[in-house]
PDB file of C-alpha atoms in Angstrom:
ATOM      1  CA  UNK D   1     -32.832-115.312 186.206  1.00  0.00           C
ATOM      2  CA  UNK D   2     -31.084-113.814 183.424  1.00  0.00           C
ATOM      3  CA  UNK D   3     -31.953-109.828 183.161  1.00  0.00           C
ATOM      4  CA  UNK D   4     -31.299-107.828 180.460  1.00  0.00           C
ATOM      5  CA  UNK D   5     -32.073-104.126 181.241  1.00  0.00           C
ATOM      6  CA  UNK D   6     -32.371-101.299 179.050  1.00  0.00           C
ATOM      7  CA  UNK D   7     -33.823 -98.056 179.228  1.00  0.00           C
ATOM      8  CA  UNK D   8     -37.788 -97.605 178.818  1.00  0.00           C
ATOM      9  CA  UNK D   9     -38.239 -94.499 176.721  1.00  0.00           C
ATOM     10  CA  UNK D  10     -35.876 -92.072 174.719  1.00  0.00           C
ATOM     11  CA  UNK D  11     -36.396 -89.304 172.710  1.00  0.00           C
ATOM     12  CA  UNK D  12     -34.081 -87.887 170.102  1.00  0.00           C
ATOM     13  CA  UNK D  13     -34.247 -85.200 167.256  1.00  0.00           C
ATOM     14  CA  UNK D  14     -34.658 -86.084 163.263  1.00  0.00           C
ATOM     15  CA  UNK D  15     -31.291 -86.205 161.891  1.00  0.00           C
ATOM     16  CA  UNK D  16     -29.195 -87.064 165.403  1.00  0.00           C
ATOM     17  CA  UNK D  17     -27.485 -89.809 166.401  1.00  0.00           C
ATOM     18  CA  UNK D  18     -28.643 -92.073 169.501  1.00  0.00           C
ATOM     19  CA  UNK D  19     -27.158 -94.730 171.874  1.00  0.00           C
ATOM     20  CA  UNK D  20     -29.703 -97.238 173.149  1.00  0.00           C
ATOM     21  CA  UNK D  21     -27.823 -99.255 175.833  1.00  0.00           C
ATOM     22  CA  UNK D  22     -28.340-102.698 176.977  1.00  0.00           C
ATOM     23  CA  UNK D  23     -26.729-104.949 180.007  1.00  0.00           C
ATOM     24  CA  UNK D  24     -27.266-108.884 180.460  1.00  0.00           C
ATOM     25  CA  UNK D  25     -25.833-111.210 183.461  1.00  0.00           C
ATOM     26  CA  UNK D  26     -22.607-112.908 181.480  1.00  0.00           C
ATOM     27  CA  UNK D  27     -22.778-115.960 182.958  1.00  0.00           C
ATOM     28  CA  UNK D  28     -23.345-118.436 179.871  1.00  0.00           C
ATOM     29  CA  UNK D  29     -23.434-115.670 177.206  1.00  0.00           C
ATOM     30  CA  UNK D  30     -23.429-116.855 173.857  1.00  0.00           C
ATOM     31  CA  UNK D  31     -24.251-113.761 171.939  1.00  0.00           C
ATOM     32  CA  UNK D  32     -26.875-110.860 171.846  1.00  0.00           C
ATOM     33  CA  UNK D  33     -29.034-109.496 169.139  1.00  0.00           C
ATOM     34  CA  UNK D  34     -31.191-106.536 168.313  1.00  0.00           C
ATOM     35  CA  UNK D  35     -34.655-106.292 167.148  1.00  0.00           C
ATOM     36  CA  UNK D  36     -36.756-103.281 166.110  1.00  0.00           C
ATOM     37  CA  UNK D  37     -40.574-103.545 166.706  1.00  0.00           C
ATOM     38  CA  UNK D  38     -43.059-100.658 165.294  1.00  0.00           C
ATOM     39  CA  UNK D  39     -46.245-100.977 166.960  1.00  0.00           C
ATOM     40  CA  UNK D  40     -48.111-103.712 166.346  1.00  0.00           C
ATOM     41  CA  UNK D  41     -45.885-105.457 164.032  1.00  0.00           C
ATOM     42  CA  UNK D  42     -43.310-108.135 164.004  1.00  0.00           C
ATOM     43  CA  UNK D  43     -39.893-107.357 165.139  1.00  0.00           C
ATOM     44  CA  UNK D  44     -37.139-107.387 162.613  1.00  0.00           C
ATOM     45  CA  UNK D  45     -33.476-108.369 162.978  1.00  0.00           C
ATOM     46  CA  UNK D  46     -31.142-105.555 163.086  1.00  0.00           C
ATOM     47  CA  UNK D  47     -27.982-106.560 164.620  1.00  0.00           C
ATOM     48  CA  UNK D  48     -26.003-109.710 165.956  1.00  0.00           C
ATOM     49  CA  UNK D  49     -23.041-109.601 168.071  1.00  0.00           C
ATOM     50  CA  UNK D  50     -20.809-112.759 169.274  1.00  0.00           C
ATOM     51  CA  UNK D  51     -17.502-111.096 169.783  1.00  0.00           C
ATOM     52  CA  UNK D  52     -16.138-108.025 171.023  1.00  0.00           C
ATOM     53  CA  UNK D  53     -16.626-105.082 169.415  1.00  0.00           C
ATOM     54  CA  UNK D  54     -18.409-102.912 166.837  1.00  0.00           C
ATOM     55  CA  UNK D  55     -20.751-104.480 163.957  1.00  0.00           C
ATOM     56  CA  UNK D  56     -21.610-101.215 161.136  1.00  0.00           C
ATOM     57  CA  UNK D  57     -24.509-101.819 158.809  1.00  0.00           C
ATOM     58  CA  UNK D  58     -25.436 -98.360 157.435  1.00  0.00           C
ATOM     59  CA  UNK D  59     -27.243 -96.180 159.717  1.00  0.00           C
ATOM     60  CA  UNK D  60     -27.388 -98.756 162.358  1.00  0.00           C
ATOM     61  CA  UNK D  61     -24.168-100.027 164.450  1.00  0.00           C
ATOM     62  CA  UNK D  62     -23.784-102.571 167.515  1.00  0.00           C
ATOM     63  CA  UNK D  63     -21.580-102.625 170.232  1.00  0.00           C
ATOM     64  CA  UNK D  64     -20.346-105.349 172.291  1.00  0.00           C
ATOM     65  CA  UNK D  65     -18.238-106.085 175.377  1.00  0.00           C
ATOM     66  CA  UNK D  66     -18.197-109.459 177.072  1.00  0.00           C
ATOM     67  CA  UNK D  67     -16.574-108.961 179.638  1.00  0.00           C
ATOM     68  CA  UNK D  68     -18.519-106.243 180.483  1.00  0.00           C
ATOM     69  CA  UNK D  69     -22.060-107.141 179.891  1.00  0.00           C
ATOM     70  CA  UNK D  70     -22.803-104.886 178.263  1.00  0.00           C
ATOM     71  CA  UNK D  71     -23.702-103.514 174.406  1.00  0.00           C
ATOM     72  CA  UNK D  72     -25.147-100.621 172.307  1.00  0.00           C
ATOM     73  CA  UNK D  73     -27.013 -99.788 169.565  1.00  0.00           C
ATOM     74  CA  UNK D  74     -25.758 -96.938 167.969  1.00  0.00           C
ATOM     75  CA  UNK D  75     -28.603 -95.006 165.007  1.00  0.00           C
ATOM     76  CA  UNK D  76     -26.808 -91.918 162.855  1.00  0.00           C
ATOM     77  CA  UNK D  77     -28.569 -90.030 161.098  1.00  0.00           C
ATOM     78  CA  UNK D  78     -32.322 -90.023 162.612  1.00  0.00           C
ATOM     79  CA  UNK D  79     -35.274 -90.321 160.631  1.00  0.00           C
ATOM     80  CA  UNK D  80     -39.052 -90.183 161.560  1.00  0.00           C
ATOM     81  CA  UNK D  81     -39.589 -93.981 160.275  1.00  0.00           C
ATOM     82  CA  UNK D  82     -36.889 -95.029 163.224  1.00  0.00           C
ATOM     83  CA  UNK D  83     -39.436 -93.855 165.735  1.00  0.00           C
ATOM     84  CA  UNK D  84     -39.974 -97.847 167.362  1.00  0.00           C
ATOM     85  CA  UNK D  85     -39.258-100.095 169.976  1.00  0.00           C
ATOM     86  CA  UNK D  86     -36.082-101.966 170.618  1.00  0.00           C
ATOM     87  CA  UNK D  87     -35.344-105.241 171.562  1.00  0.00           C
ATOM     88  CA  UNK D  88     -32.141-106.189 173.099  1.00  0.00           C
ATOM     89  CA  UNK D  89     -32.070-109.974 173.429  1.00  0.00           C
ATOM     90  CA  UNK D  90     -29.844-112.636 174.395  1.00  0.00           C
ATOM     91  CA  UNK D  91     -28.789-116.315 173.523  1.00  0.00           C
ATOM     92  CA  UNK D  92     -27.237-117.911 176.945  1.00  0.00           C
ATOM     93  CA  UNK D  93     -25.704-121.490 177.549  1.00  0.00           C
ATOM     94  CA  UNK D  94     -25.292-124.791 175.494  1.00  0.00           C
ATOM     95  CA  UNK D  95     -28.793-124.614 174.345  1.00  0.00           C
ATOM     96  CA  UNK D  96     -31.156-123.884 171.669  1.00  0.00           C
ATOM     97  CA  UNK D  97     -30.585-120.320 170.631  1.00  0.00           C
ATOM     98  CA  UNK D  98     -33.943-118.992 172.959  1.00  0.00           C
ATOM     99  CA  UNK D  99     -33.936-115.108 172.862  1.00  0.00           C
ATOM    100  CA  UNK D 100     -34.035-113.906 176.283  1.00  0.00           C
ATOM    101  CA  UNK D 101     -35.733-110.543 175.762  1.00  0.00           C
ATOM    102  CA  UNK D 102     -35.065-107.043 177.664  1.00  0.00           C
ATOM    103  CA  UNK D 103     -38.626-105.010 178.322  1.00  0.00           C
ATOM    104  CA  UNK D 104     -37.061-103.074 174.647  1.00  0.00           C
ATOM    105  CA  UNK D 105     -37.023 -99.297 174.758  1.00  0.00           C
ATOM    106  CA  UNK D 106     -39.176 -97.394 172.958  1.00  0.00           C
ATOM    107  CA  UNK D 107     -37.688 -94.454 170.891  1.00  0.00           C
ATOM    108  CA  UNK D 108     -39.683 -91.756 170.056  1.00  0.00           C
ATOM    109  CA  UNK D 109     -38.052 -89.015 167.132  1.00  0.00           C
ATOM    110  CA  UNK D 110     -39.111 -85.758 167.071  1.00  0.00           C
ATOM    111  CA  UNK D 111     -38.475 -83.041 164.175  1.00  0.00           C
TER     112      UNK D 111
ATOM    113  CA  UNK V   1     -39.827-115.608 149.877  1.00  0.00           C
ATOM    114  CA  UNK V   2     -42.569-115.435 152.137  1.00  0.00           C
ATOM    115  CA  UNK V   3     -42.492-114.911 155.679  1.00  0.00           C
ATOM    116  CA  UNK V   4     -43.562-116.306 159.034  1.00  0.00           C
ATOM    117  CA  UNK V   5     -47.184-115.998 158.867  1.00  0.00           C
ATOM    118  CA  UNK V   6     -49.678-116.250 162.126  1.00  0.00           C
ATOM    119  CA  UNK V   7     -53.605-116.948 162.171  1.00  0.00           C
ATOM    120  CA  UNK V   8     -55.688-115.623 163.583  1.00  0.00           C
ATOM    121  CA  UNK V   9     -54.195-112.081 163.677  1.00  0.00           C
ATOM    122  CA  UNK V  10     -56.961-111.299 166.346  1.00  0.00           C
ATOM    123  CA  UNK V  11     -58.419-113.225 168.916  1.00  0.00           C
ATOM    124  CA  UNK V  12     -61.588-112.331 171.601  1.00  0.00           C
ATOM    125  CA  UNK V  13     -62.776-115.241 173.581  1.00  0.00           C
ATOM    126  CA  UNK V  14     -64.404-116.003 176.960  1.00  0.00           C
ATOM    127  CA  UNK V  15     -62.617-117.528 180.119  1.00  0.00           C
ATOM    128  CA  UNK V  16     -62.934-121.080 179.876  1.00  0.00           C
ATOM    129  CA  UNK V  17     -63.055-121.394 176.073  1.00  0.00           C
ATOM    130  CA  UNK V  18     -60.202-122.936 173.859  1.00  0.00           C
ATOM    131  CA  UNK V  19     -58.238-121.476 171.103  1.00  0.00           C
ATOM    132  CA  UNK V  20     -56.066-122.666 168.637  1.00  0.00           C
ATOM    133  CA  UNK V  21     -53.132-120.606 167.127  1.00  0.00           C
ATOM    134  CA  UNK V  22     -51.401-121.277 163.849  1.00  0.00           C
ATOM    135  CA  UNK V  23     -47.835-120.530 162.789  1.00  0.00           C
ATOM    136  CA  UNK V  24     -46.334-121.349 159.063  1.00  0.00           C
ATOM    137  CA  UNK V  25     -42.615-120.633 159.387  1.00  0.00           C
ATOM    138  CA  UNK V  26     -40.435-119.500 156.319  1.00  0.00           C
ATOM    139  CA  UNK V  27     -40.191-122.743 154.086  1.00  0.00           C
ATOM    140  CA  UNK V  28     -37.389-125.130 154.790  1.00  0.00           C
ATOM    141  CA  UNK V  29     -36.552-123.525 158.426  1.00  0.00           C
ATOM    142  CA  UNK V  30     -36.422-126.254 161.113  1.00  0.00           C
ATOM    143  CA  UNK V  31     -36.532-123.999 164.064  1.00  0.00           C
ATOM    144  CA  UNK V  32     -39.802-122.585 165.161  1.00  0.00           C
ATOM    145  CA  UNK V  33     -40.406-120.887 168.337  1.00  0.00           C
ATOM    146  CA  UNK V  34     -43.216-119.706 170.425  1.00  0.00           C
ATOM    147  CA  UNK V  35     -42.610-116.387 172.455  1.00  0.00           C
ATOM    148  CA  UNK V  36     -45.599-114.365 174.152  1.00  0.00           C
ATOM    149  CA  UNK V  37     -45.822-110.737 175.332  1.00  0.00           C
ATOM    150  CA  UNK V  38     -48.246-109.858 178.365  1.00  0.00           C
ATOM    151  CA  UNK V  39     -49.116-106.252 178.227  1.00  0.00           C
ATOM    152  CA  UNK V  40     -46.422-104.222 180.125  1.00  0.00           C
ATOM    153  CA  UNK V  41     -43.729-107.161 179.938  1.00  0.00           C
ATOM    154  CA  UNK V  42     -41.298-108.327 177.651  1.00  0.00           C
ATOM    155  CA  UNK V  43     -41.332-111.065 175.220  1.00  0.00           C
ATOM    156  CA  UNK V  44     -40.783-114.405 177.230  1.00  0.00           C
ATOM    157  CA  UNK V  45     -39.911-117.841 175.412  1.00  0.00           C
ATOM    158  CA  UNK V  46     -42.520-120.414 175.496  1.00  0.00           C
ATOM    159  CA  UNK V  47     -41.025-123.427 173.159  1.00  0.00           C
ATOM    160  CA  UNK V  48     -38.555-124.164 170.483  1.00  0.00           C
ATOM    161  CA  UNK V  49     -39.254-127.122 167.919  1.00  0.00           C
ATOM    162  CA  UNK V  50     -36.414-128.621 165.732  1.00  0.00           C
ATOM    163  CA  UNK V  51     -38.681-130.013 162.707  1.00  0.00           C
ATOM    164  CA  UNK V  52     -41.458-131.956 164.142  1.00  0.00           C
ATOM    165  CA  UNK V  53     -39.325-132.127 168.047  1.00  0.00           C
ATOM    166  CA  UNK V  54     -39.963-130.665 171.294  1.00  0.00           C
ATOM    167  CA  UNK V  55     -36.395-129.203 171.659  1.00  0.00           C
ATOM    168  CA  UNK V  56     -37.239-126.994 174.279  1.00  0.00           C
ATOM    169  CA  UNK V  57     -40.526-126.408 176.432  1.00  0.00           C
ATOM    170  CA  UNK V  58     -39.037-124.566 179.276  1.00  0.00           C
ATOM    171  CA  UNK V  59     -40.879-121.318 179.167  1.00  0.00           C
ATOM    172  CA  UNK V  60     -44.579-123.181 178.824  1.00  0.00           C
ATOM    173  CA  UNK V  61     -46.521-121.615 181.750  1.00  0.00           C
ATOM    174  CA  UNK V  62     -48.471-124.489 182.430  1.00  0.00           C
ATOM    175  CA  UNK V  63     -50.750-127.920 181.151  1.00  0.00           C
ATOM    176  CA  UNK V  64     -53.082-125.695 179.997  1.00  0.00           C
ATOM    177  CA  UNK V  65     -50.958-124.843 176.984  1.00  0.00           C
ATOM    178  CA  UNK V  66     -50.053-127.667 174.111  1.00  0.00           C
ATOM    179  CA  UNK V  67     -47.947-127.175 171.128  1.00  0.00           C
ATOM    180  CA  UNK V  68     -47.314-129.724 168.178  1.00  0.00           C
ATOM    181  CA  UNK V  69     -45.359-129.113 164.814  1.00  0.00           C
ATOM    182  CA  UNK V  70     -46.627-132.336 163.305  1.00  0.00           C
ATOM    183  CA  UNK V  71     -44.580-133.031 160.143  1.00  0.00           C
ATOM    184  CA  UNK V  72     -42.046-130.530 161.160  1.00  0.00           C
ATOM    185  CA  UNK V  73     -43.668-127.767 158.978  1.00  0.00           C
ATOM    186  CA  UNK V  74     -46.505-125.547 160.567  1.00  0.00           C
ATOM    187  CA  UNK V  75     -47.271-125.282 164.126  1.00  0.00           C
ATOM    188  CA  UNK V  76     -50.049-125.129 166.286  1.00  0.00           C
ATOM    189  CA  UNK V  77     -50.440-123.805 170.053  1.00  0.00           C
ATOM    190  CA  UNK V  78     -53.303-124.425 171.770  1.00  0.00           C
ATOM    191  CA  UNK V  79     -54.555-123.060 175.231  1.00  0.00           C
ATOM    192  CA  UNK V  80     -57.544-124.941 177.165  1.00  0.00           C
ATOM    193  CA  UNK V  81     -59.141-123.930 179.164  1.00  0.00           C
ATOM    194  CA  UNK V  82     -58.429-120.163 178.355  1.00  0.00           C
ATOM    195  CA  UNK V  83     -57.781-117.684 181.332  1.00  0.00           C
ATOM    196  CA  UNK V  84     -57.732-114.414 181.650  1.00  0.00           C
ATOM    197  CA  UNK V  85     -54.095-114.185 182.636  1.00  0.00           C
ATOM    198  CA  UNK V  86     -53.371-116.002 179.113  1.00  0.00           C
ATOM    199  CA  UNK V  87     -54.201-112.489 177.334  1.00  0.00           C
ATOM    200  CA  UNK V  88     -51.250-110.825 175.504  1.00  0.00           C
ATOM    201  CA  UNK V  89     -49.289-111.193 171.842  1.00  0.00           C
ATOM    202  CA  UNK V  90     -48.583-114.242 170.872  1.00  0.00           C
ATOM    203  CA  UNK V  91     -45.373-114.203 168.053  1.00  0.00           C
ATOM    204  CA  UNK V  92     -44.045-116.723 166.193  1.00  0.00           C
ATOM    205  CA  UNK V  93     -40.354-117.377 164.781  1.00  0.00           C
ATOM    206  CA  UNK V  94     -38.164-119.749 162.747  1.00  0.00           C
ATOM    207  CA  UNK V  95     -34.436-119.937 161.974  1.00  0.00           C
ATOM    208  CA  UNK V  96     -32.404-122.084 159.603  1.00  0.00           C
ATOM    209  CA  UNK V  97     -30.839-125.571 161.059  1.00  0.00           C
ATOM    210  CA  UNK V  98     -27.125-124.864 162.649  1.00  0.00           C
ATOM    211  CA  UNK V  99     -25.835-122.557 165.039  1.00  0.00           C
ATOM    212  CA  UNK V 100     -27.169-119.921 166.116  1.00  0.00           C
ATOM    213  CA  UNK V 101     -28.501-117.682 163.569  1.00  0.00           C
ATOM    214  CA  UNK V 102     -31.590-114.637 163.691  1.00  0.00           C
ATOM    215  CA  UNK V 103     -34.718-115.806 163.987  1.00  0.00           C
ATOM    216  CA  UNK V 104     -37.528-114.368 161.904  1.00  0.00           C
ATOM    217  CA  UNK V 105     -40.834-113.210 163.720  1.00  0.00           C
ATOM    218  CA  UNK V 106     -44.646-113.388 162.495  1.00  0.00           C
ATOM    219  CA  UNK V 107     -46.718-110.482 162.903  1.00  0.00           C
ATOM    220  CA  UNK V 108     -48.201-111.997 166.011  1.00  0.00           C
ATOM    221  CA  UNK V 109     -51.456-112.833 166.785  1.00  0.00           C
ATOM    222  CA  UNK V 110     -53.212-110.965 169.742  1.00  0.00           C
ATOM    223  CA  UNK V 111     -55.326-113.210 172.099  1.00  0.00           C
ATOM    224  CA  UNK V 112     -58.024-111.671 174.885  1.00  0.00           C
ATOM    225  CA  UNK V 113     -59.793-113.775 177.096  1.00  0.00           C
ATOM    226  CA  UNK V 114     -62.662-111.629 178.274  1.00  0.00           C
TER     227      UNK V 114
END
């Protein structure tokens, strides 16, 4: 199987910055993306990354490393709203652009 | 521009029973995919159409489940019989045509078989 691992829970303080990490198997990679999911909702597209390095959109960065297997999601600036899950998922192979899905890590932000 | 939409949002039924679940992707998307979360696990792939095609049907669980896009615009999965193992989200997604590009999720719709 493919696994992509990521923490379960963190916790972080309004206004902070946080790291949520993410490794996949790199056999096959074709690129990884993140999600954020708020309880009971759809998740929404935050982040794709296809080569190395980082990708800035405002508050939110990603990180990637091939090689490595690994990525980031980097959130500056904490607010209460960013209190969600996360999805890190991942595209493998020739095919059809399925998300292979981590378990997500749910991010709790306190004041 | 409206999004993926899902019906029913909410759905109780017995073991045994069928159910039919309805996805309208964002107009003029080709892709559509099926993905379902069992409580506790992550989101798992069930089946990718391009317009009205099968393109994938890997992550189908089993014969119980049938999917059809006819017309390549909404989508419908059934499960029949329904069992209790079948409970969890049930989210929808489409992409534009091309490579590969983010896919936009429904809201989901929840299914318990009781």
């Amino acid at each position: 199987g493919q696994n992509i691992d990521q923490p379960t829970e963190m916790t972080a303080t309004e206004g902070a910055i946080v790291q949520i990490n993410c490794t996949y198997q790199t056999s096959g990679f074709n690129g990884l993306f993140w999600y954020q999911q708020h309880a009971g909702e759809a998740p929404t597209f935050l982040s794709y990354n296809v080569l190395d390095g980082l990708e800035e959109k405002g508050r939110f960065s990603s990180f990637l490393s091939r090689s490595k297997g690994y990525s980031y999601l980097l959130l500056k600036e904490l607010q209460m709203k960013d209190s969600a899950s996360y999805l890190c998922a991942v595209t493998f192979g020739g095919g059809y652009n399925k998300l292979i899905f981590g378990a997500g890590t749910r991010l709790a932000v306190h004041p | 521009e409206a999004g993926v939409t899902q019906f029913p949002s909410h759905s109780v039924i017995e073991k045994g029973q069928t159910v039919t679940l309805r996805c309208d992707p964002i107009s003029g998307h080709d892709n559509l995919y099926w993905y379902r979360r069992v409580m506790g696990k992550e989101i798992k792939f069930l089946l990718h159409f391009v317009k009205e095609s099968k393109q994938d049907e890997s992550g189908m669980p089993n014969n119980r489940f049938l999917a059809e896009r006819t017309g390549g615009t909404y989508s419908t999965l059934k499960v029949q019989p329904a069992e209790l193992e079948d409970s969890g989200v049930y989210f929808c997604a489409s992409s534009q045509a091309g490579t590969v590009l983010e896919q936009y999720f429904g809201p989901g719709t929840r299914l318990t078989v009781t």
